[in-house]
Short mmCIF file of C-alpha atoms and ligand atoms in Angstrom, two decimals:
data_model
loop_
_atom_site.label_atom_id
_atom_site.label_comp_id
_atom_site.label_asym_id
_atom_site.label_seq_id
_atom_site.Cartn_x
_atom_site.Cartn_y
_atom_site.Cartn_z
CA MET A 1 -0.31 -0.19 0.36
CA THR A 2 1.37 3.59 -0.51
CA SER A 3 2.88 5.56 2.37
CA LEU A 4 3.90 8.59 2.88
CA ARG A 5 6.89 7.40 4.40
CA ASP A 6 7.53 4.79 1.47
CA ASP A 7 6.35 6.73 -1.59
CA GLY A 8 6.52 10.85 -0.17
CA PRO A 9 10.43 11.16 -1.19
CA ALA A 10 9.83 10.04 -5.03
CA ALA A 11 6.72 12.53 -5.11
CA LEU A 12 8.23 15.34 -3.71
CA GLU A 13 11.39 14.65 -5.72
CA TRP A 14 9.24 14.35 -9.08
CA ALA A 15 7.56 18.08 -7.75
CA ALA A 16 11.04 19.46 -7.02
CA ARG A 17 12.56 18.31 -10.45
CA TYR A 18 9.10 19.42 -12.54
CA LEU A 19 9.60 22.91 -11.35
CA GLU A 20 13.53 22.28 -12.08
CA ARG A 21 12.96 21.19 -15.97
CA VAL A 22 9.38 23.12 -16.74
CA GLY A 23 11.15 25.56 -18.42
CA GLU A 24 12.36 23.17 -21.17
CA LEU A 25 9.10 21.85 -21.89
CA PRO A 26 6.56 23.48 -24.29
CA VAL A 27 4.74 25.80 -22.12
CA LEU A 28 1.17 25.30 -24.40
CA ALA A 29 0.17 21.42 -24.25
CA GLN A 30 0.71 20.19 -27.78
CA VAL A 31 -2.54 17.51 -28.04
CA GLU A 32 -5.58 17.64 -29.73
CA PRO A 33 -8.74 17.14 -27.67
CA GLY A 34 -9.48 13.99 -26.73
CA GLU A 35 -5.91 12.91 -26.50
CA ILE A 36 -4.85 12.27 -23.82
CA ARG A 37 -8.52 10.62 -22.51
CA ALA A 38 -7.77 8.12 -25.44
CA ARG A 39 -4.51 6.85 -23.76
CA LEU A 40 -6.51 6.42 -20.11
CA PRO A 41 -7.95 2.91 -19.54
CA ARG A 42 -11.87 3.46 -19.34
CA THR A 43 -12.31 1.72 -15.98
CA ALA A 44 -10.48 1.93 -13.11
CA PRO A 45 -8.21 -0.76 -11.85
CA ASN A 46 -9.66 -3.87 -9.78
CA GLN A 47 -6.67 -4.58 -8.06
CA PRO A 48 -4.62 -2.17 -5.83
CA GLU A 49 -1.26 -0.53 -7.57
CA PRO A 50 1.46 1.17 -6.35
CA PHE A 51 1.71 4.90 -6.10
CA SER A 52 4.76 4.06 -8.83
CA ALA A 53 2.15 3.68 -11.29
CA VAL A 54 0.78 6.79 -10.78
CA LEU A 55 4.41 8.67 -10.76
CA ARG A 56 4.94 6.87 -13.94
CA ASP A 57 1.60 7.74 -15.94
CA LEU A 58 1.81 11.47 -14.75
CA ASP A 59 4.94 11.26 -16.87
CA GLU A 60 4.53 8.83 -19.59
CA VAL A 61 0.42 10.08 -20.20
CA LEU A 62 -0.18 13.48 -18.51
CA LEU A 63 2.37 15.49 -19.14
CA ASP A 64 1.86 16.01 -22.70
CA GLY A 65 -1.31 17.73 -21.99
CA VAL A 66 -0.30 20.00 -19.23
CA THR A 67 -0.19 23.35 -19.88
CA HIS A 68 2.38 25.09 -17.74
CA TRP A 69 1.41 27.30 -15.65
CA GLN A 70 4.77 27.25 -13.48
CA HIS A 71 7.05 27.93 -17.30
CA PRO A 72 9.14 30.74 -17.03
CA ARG A 73 7.23 31.61 -20.38
CA TYR A 74 3.24 31.72 -19.35
CA PHE A 75 2.50 35.33 -20.24
CA ALA A 76 -1.24 34.11 -20.85
CA TYR A 77 -4.50 35.50 -19.02
CA PHE A 78 -3.00 36.48 -15.79
CA ALA A 79 0.33 34.48 -15.31
CA THR A 80 0.41 32.55 -11.64
CA SER A 81 2.76 31.23 -9.85
CA SER A 82 2.79 28.11 -7.29
CA SER A 83 5.53 28.66 -4.80
CA GLU A 84 7.38 26.00 -2.84
CA PRO A 85 5.70 27.05 0.83
CA ALA A 86 2.59 26.79 -0.29
CA ILE A 87 3.20 23.72 -1.94
CA LEU A 88 4.24 21.92 1.05
CA ALA A 89 1.28 23.81 3.11
CA GLU A 90 -0.91 22.14 0.21
CA LEU A 91 0.43 18.56 1.13
CA LEU A 92 0.10 19.25 4.36
CA ALA A 93 -3.64 20.79 4.47
CA ALA A 94 -4.63 17.36 2.66
CA ALA A 95 -2.89 15.60 5.61
CA LEU A 96 -5.12 17.24 8.44
CA ASN A 97 -8.23 17.47 5.98
CA SER A 98 -9.90 19.71 8.46
CA VAL A 99 -13.47 20.36 7.11
CA ALA A 100 -14.64 24.13 8.41
CA ILE A 101 -18.54 23.33 8.07
CA LEU A 102 -18.49 24.28 11.90
CA TRP A 103 -15.92 26.43 13.70
CA ARG A 104 -15.79 23.26 16.26
CA THR A 105 -14.70 21.00 13.07
CA ALA A 106 -12.04 22.98 12.28
CA PRO A 107 -10.97 25.90 15.06
CA ALA A 108 -7.38 26.36 13.93
CA SER A 109 -8.44 26.37 10.32
CA THR A 110 -11.04 28.95 10.83
CA GLU A 111 -9.35 30.89 13.18
CA LEU A 112 -6.06 31.20 10.95
CA GLU A 113 -8.15 32.37 8.06
CA GLY A 114 -9.14 35.39 10.01
CA VAL A 115 -5.68 36.11 11.22
CA VAL A 116 -4.34 35.86 7.34
CA LEU A 117 -7.18 38.09 5.69
CA ASP A 118 -6.16 40.32 8.65
CA TRP A 119 -2.58 40.24 7.38
CA VAL A 120 -3.48 40.54 3.63
CA ALA A 121 -5.59 43.75 4.42
CA ASP A 122 -2.64 45.16 6.36
CA LEU A 123 -0.20 44.78 3.75
CA LEU A 124 -2.81 45.75 1.14
CA GLY A 125 -3.78 48.96 2.59
CA LEU A 126 -7.45 47.86 3.14
CA PRO A 127 -9.33 49.04 6.47
CA ASP A 128 -8.98 47.37 10.05
CA GLY A 129 -11.48 45.57 11.13
CA TRP A 130 -13.36 44.00 8.02
CA HIS A 131 -14.53 40.50 8.45
CA GLY A 132 -12.58 38.74 5.80
CA HIS A 133 -12.84 34.88 4.82
CA ILE A 134 -11.38 32.57 1.74
CA GLU A 135 -13.28 31.52 -0.88
CA ASP A 136 -12.61 29.16 -3.49
CA THR A 137 -12.51 31.68 -7.13
CA ALA A 138 -13.31 35.38 -7.69
CA SER A 139 -16.48 33.81 -9.29
CA THR A 140 -17.89 32.65 -6.04
CA SER A 141 -16.43 35.55 -4.09
CA THR A 142 -18.62 37.90 -6.63
CA LEU A 143 -21.82 35.49 -6.47
CA ALA A 144 -21.84 35.30 -2.65
CA ALA A 145 -21.32 39.30 -2.65
CA LEU A 146 -24.29 40.03 -5.23
CA ILE A 147 -26.67 37.55 -2.89
CA ALA A 148 -25.47 39.57 0.03
CA ALA A 149 -26.71 42.97 -1.77
CA ARG A 150 -29.57 41.78 -2.95
CA ILE A 151 -31.00 40.66 0.42
CA ALA A 152 -29.35 43.53 2.20
CA THR A 153 -31.30 45.88 -0.29
CA GLY A 154 -34.41 44.49 -1.35
CA ARG A 155 -33.26 45.03 -5.25
CA ASP A 156 -32.07 42.83 -8.02
CA LEU A 157 -30.15 44.82 -10.60
CA VAL A 158 -26.47 44.48 -10.80
CA VAL A 159 -24.33 47.35 -12.75
CA ALA A 160 -20.79 46.85 -14.09
CA SER A 161 -19.07 48.17 -16.96
CA ASP A 162 -18.32 46.45 -20.35
CA GLN A 163 -14.71 45.62 -19.21
CA ALA A 164 -15.82 43.84 -15.95
CA HIS A 165 -15.16 40.15 -15.69
CA SER A 166 -17.78 37.47 -16.83
CA SER A 167 -18.31 36.25 -13.10
CA VAL A 168 -20.26 39.35 -12.84
CA GLU A 169 -22.71 38.49 -14.88
CA LYS A 170 -22.70 34.92 -14.39
CA ALA A 171 -23.05 35.69 -10.40
CA ALA A 172 -25.90 37.81 -11.69
CA ARG A 173 -27.72 34.71 -13.58
CA ILE A 174 -27.01 32.19 -11.14
CA GLY A 175 -28.56 34.68 -8.35
CA GLY A 176 -31.67 35.29 -10.63
CA MET A 177 -30.78 39.27 -10.70
CA ARG A 178 -30.87 41.47 -14.06
CA SER A 179 -27.74 43.40 -15.25
CA ARG A 180 -26.72 46.34 -16.84
CA VAL A 181 -23.91 47.12 -18.62
CA VAL A 182 -22.37 50.68 -18.20
CA PRO A 183 -19.82 52.10 -20.90
CA SER A 184 -16.11 52.36 -20.38
CA ASP A 185 -14.10 55.34 -21.75
CA ASP A 186 -10.88 55.64 -23.87
CA GLU A 187 -9.00 54.46 -21.01
CA LEU A 188 -11.43 51.25 -20.40
CA ARG A 189 -12.40 52.75 -16.87
CA MET A 190 -16.09 52.72 -16.27
CA CYS A 191 -18.04 56.07 -17.24
CA VAL A 192 -19.72 57.09 -13.92
CA ASP A 193 -20.88 59.88 -15.88
CA ARG A 194 -23.15 57.05 -17.79
CA LEU A 195 -24.42 54.93 -14.34
CA GLY A 196 -27.84 56.48 -14.92
CA ASP A 197 -30.45 55.98 -12.43
CA LEU A 198 -29.25 53.48 -9.36
CA SER A 199 -32.41 53.94 -7.39
CA ASP A 200 -33.49 49.85 -8.15
CA THR A 201 -29.69 48.86 -8.37
CA ALA A 202 -28.76 46.29 -5.58
CA ALA A 203 -24.86 46.07 -6.37
CA VAL A 204 -22.64 48.15 -8.71
CA VAL A 205 -19.39 46.24 -9.32
CA ALA A 206 -15.91 48.44 -9.88
CA THR A 207 -13.01 46.75 -11.27
CA VAL A 208 -9.39 47.33 -10.04
CA GLY A 209 -7.52 45.78 -13.09
CA THR A 210 -10.09 44.10 -15.74
CA THR A 211 -9.20 41.28 -16.93
CA ALA A 212 -8.49 42.54 -20.80
CA ALA A 213 -6.37 45.50 -19.87
CA THR A 214 -5.85 46.04 -16.35
CA ALA A 215 -7.85 49.27 -16.31
CA VAL A 216 -8.89 50.63 -13.22
CA ASP A 217 -12.49 52.43 -12.51
CA PRO A 218 -12.64 55.46 -10.50
CA VAL A 219 -13.75 54.19 -7.76
CA PRO A 220 -14.02 57.26 -5.68
CA GLU A 221 -16.90 58.44 -7.57
CA ILE A 222 -18.27 55.14 -8.08
CA ALA A 223 -18.80 55.04 -4.71
CA ASP A 224 -20.47 58.48 -4.15
CA THR A 225 -23.02 57.67 -7.10
CA ALA A 226 -23.76 54.04 -5.51
CA ASP A 227 -23.95 55.26 -1.79
CA ALA A 228 -26.50 58.26 -2.88
CA ALA A 229 -28.65 55.68 -4.18
CA GLY A 230 -28.30 52.89 -1.69
CA ALA A 231 -26.53 50.34 -3.84
CA TRP A 232 -24.12 47.99 -2.24
CA LEU A 233 -20.17 48.75 -4.00
CA HIS A 234 -18.26 45.34 -4.95
CA VAL A 235 -15.12 45.82 -6.06
CA ASP A 236 -13.17 43.37 -7.84
CA ALA A 237 -9.43 43.25 -7.51
CA ALA A 238 -9.07 39.84 -8.45
CA TYR A 239 -5.73 40.32 -10.15
CA ALA A 240 -4.30 43.75 -9.26
CA GLY A 241 -5.22 43.55 -5.76
CA ALA A 242 -1.69 41.92 -4.63
CA ALA A 243 0.09 44.66 -6.33
CA MET A 244 -1.24 46.89 -3.46
CA VAL A 245 1.24 45.50 -1.29
CA CYS A 246 3.92 48.07 -2.61
CA GLU A 247 2.66 51.41 -1.82
CA GLU A 248 3.16 52.87 -5.57
CA ASN A 249 0.56 51.05 -6.72
CA ARG A 250 -1.94 52.11 -3.94
CA TRP A 251 -3.36 55.16 -6.05
CA ALA A 252 -4.96 52.16 -7.59
CA PHE A 253 -7.06 51.25 -4.30
CA ALA A 254 -8.16 55.04 -3.69
CA GLY A 255 -11.86 55.10 -2.90
CA VAL A 256 -11.57 50.86 -1.72
CA ASP A 257 -11.96 51.88 1.70
CA ARG A 258 -15.48 52.89 0.98
CA ALA A 259 -16.54 49.48 -0.50
CA ASP A 260 -19.07 46.66 1.27
CA SER A 261 -16.93 43.99 -0.40
CA VAL A 262 -13.70 43.51 -1.77
CA VAL A 263 -12.46 40.38 -3.65
CA VAL A 264 -8.72 39.65 -4.29
CA ASN A 265 -7.15 36.45 -5.44
CA ALA A 266 -4.10 35.24 -3.53
CA HIS A 267 -3.97 32.62 -6.19
CA LYS A 268 -3.46 34.95 -9.12
CA TRP A 269 -0.44 37.28 -8.12
CA MET A 270 0.20 36.32 -4.36
CA LEU A 271 2.50 33.34 -4.96
CA THR A 272 -0.23 31.09 -3.77
CA PRO A 273 -1.71 27.97 -5.72
CA THR A 274 -5.47 27.72 -7.18
CA ASP A 275 -7.53 28.25 -5.27
CA CYS A 276 -7.59 30.78 -2.86
CA SER A 277 -9.78 33.77 -3.50
CA LEU A 278 -10.00 36.44 -0.31
CA LEU A 279 -13.16 38.36 0.09
CA TRP A 280 -13.83 41.18 2.76
CA THR A 281 -16.85 42.69 3.37
CA ARG A 282 -17.73 45.62 6.18
CA ARG A 283 -21.37 43.94 6.54
CA PRO A 284 -20.31 40.45 7.61
CA ASP A 285 -24.11 40.87 9.02
CA ASP A 286 -25.27 41.19 5.91
CA PHE A 287 -23.58 38.07 4.66
CA ARG A 288 -24.69 36.27 7.26
CA ARG A 289 -28.57 37.30 6.90
CA ALA A 290 -27.88 35.57 2.81
CA PHE A 291 -25.97 32.25 3.76
CA GLY A 292 -26.58 31.71 7.85
CA VAL A 293 -28.47 28.53 7.09
CA VAL A 294 -27.88 26.39 10.52
CA PRO A 295 -29.91 22.80 10.90
CA ALA A 296 -30.58 21.17 13.92
CA TYR A 297 -27.56 18.37 12.92
CA LEU A 298 -25.14 21.50 12.68
CA ARG A 299 -26.42 23.58 15.95
CA THR A 300 -23.84 23.65 18.28
CA PRO A 301 -23.68 24.90 22.19
CA ASP A 302 -21.24 27.64 21.23
CA HIS A 303 -23.05 28.74 18.04
CA GLU A 304 -23.08 32.25 18.86
CA ASP A 305 -19.73 32.79 20.04
CA ALA A 306 -17.75 30.33 17.55
CA LEU A 307 -17.46 31.97 14.31
CA SER A 308 -18.35 29.55 11.66
CA LEU A 309 -17.28 31.12 8.35
CA SER A 310 -19.82 28.52 6.40
CA GLU A 311 -22.56 31.12 7.70
CA TYR A 312 -20.85 33.72 5.70
CA SER A 313 -20.60 31.70 2.40
CA PRO A 314 -22.60 30.17 -0.17
CA VAL A 315 -20.66 26.65 0.47
CA LEU A 316 -20.54 24.69 3.85
CA GLY A 317 -17.34 22.45 3.67
CA ARG A 318 -14.30 24.62 3.33
CA ARG A 319 -10.85 23.16 3.61
CA PHE A 320 -7.82 24.75 4.96
CA ARG A 321 -6.68 27.21 2.34
CA ALA A 322 -5.68 29.70 4.86
CA LEU A 323 -2.57 26.85 5.64
CA LYS A 324 -0.78 28.15 2.13
CA LEU A 325 -1.67 31.64 2.45
CA TRP A 326 0.08 31.79 5.60
CA ALA A 327 3.16 29.86 4.56
CA VAL A 328 3.42 32.58 1.60
CA LEU A 329 3.12 35.46 4.23
CA ARG A 330 5.61 34.06 6.38
CA CYS A 331 8.13 32.56 4.47
CA TYR A 332 8.00 35.81 1.63
CA GLY A 333 7.17 38.28 3.97
CA ARG A 334 6.25 41.74 3.28
CA SER A 335 9.37 42.65 1.40
CA GLY A 336 9.13 39.35 -0.91
CA LEU A 337 5.78 40.08 -1.84
CA GLN A 338 6.96 43.21 -2.73
CA ALA A 339 9.83 42.03 -4.73
CA HIS A 340 7.52 39.74 -6.58
CA ILE A 341 5.35 42.54 -7.76
CA ARG A 342 7.97 45.06 -8.59
CA GLY A 343 9.88 42.28 -10.56
CA GLY A 344 6.75 41.51 -12.45
CA ILE A 345 6.03 45.06 -12.86
CA ALA A 346 9.83 46.12 -14.45
CA LEU A 347 9.53 42.61 -16.85
CA ALA A 348 6.18 44.30 -18.35
CA THR A 349 7.54 48.12 -18.69
CA GLN A 350 10.76 46.83 -20.59
CA PHE A 351 8.53 44.43 -22.68
CA GLU A 352 6.01 47.89 -23.40
CA GLN A 353 9.05 50.02 -24.08
CA TRP A 354 10.32 47.47 -26.76
CA VAL A 355 7.07 47.55 -28.29
CA ALA A 356 6.66 50.98 -28.25
CA ASP A 357 10.19 51.24 -30.10
CA GLU A 358 9.39 48.96 -32.70
CA PRO A 359 8.25 50.21 -35.88
CA GLY A 360 5.19 48.48 -37.33
CA TRP A 361 3.95 47.42 -33.99
CA GLU A 362 1.65 49.47 -31.04
CA LEU A 363 0.43 49.51 -27.83
CA CYS A 364 -3.07 49.26 -27.47
CA ALA A 365 -3.99 50.30 -23.60
CA PRO A 366 -2.34 52.14 -21.32
CA ARG A 367 -0.21 49.43 -19.06
CA ARG A 368 -0.85 49.94 -15.14
CA PHE A 369 0.56 46.66 -13.92
CA SER A 370 1.97 43.46 -15.46
CA VAL A 371 0.26 43.16 -18.65
CA VAL A 372 1.05 44.80 -21.63
CA CYS A 373 -1.80 44.84 -24.33
CA PHE A 374 0.26 45.38 -27.86
CA ARG A 375 -0.36 44.69 -31.57
CA LEU A 376 0.97 44.22 -35.36
CA GLU A 377 -0.44 47.75 -36.95
CA GLY A 378 -2.86 47.30 -39.54
CA ARG A 379 -5.82 44.14 -39.97
CA ASP A 380 -7.04 41.86 -37.16
CA ALA A 381 -6.14 38.50 -39.05
CA PRO A 382 -2.58 38.99 -39.23
CA ASN A 383 -2.82 39.38 -35.25
CA ARG A 384 -4.86 36.25 -35.00
CA SER A 385 -2.22 34.21 -37.00
CA LEU A 386 0.64 35.38 -35.08
CA LEU A 387 -1.29 34.54 -31.78
CA GLU A 388 -1.36 30.98 -32.95
CA ARG A 389 1.78 30.58 -34.22
CA VAL A 390 3.97 31.86 -31.49
CA ASN A 391 1.76 29.67 -29.16
CA ALA A 392 2.43 26.53 -31.30
CA SER A 393 5.90 27.39 -31.23
CA GLY A 394 5.86 25.95 -27.36
CA GLU A 395 8.28 28.87 -26.54
CA ILE A 396 6.06 31.08 -24.97
CA PHE A 397 2.15 31.10 -24.30
CA ILE A 398 0.38 34.55 -24.59
CA SER A 399 -3.17 35.00 -25.19
CA GLY A 400 -5.78 37.73 -26.95
CA THR A 401 -8.69 39.91 -26.28
CA VAL A 402 -10.74 42.54 -28.34
CA LEU A 403 -10.33 46.14 -26.95
CA GLY A 404 -12.36 48.99 -28.87
CA GLY A 405 -13.58 46.36 -31.60
CA ARG A 406 -9.81 45.54 -32.55
CA TYR A 407 -7.85 42.20 -31.85
CA VAL A 408 -5.05 42.47 -29.80
CA LEU A 409 -1.95 40.26 -27.84
CA ARG A 410 -1.81 40.12 -24.39
CA LEU A 411 1.67 39.36 -22.67
CA ALA A 412 1.04 38.92 -19.11
CA ILE A 413 3.71 38.61 -16.36
CA GLY A 414 3.12 36.98 -13.06
CA GLN A 415 4.89 33.71 -13.19
CA MET A 416 7.94 34.03 -10.06
CA SER A 417 10.38 32.18 -12.64
CA THR A 418 10.22 34.80 -15.32
CA THR A 419 13.42 36.56 -16.13
CA LEU A 420 14.40 39.31 -18.47
CA ASP A 421 15.76 36.60 -20.69
CA ASP A 422 12.24 34.93 -20.82
CA VAL A 423 10.85 38.31 -21.71
CA GLN A 424 13.63 39.01 -24.44
CA LEU A 425 12.70 35.29 -26.10
CA ALA A 426 9.23 36.28 -25.83
CA TRP A 427 9.78 39.23 -27.91
CA ASP A 428 12.04 37.37 -30.58
CA VAL A 429 9.88 34.71 -30.92
CA LEU A 430 6.82 37.41 -31.60
CA ARG A 431 9.27 39.18 -34.14
CA ARG A 432 10.56 36.20 -35.86
CA GLU A 433 6.90 34.71 -36.28
CA ALA A 434 5.53 38.57 -37.30
CA ALA A 435 8.60 38.55 -39.90
CA ALA A 436 7.27 34.78 -41.78
CA LEU A 437 3.63 35.60 -41.79
C1 LIG B 501 -10.77 41.16 -12.70
C2 LIG B 501 -11.30 39.63 -12.67
N1 LIG B 501 -12.49 38.95 -11.85
C3 LIG B 501 -12.58 37.76 -11.52
C4 LIG B 501 -12.07 36.65 -12.17
C5 LIG B 501 -12.49 35.19 -12.12
O1 LIG B 501 -11.37 34.96 -11.44
P1 LIG B 501 -11.22 33.01 -10.86
O2 LIG B 501 -10.95 32.16 -12.07
O3 LIG B 501 -11.02 33.29 -9.64
O4 LIG B 501 -13.13 33.17 -10.35
C6 LIG B 501 -10.99 37.01 -13.28
C7 LIG B 501 -10.27 35.95 -13.93
O5 LIG B 501 -9.20 36.24 -14.63
C8 LIG B 501 -10.50 38.22 -13.19
O6 LIG B 501 -9.68 38.86 -14.16
#
């Protein structure tokens, strides 16, 4: 039988070796849809197999089908990092298997979660005393906030800009709410003067660091308007929130102290593996009104004194996610997190300069953090072909989007192993493939 003592060293060695060699693998999985499934048996084995068989098939069967988010030249969507302290903590969390359905089923997990959310609030310059807890993803965090807003306001309309993440629309649909889209300006920020009448609005969602171009909505003005109309303000800082650990980026959090709820994903730019989405609110009682369903089989004598985070969340069973974030915060400290953010922004700034200086290429949106939106001048079709060509090379992986009706390429920096050489290589590959079009 498999045991940690006997099989653990090989698994740890696999993980360590993987991180050492991931940069040599093709960053985007070079497989066709269905290919990996076709390599796998149709049924589970009848008899137990050794763990070594799992490791062998990870190499021989699955690895070809892995797109390597840990690769130094992963530049697509939002690049993320799973750091070594957090990887080890995930192992320990699985060993403990704490299930925080109630405070008493997981006191350490519940209380550590409160502590790390306070620590991160302090690191990011959020107000003291907010209630914070962890959800799996920003999609769930935003869903929870919008449901709380609907119940608190008795209204059912969600208002967000045309640059808001699709999770806002999805949350409105799940919650049976209506949604209205507000246009954005030429820098892709919500047009506050187009917010219109908010008297039937449950929540306005402002984004700090939009998905396509990392634009920052004018939160102070949005807060004024939402406040005057009695609407809830939810701030989606899923990507850019982590950058607030550096004072020089705090301009982007102006007005966020007036939000009713804020989401920041630790699993985006805070060295923590998916999933770990941080949700704070100044109105915990409204969350508890929305989610505090405690049946007889979960009622305990300490119910009112002992905080059960499941009463603030759409889910009951909650895993020990705080452990990996605690490991990151302790093993990197404020200075380590700042170095990670500053390093990413410096590399993006360098890439932006190369594009700006190169005839035939153009920048497509102001760069706010570590994402550069750019394209070949001219038509969309060559840009679409260019994206496919560079990704097919396996040397880099970038993504695209549409801004102002034009197709643009995005280079997102956030992987901790990315160096200037990797960004230079990306630029070389892009120019090489553009020349070959
Ligand atoms: C601004 C923003 N909000 C929300 C999300 C959704 O994040 P998750 O995948 O954690 O649901 C993203 C994902 O990239 C995002 O960019």
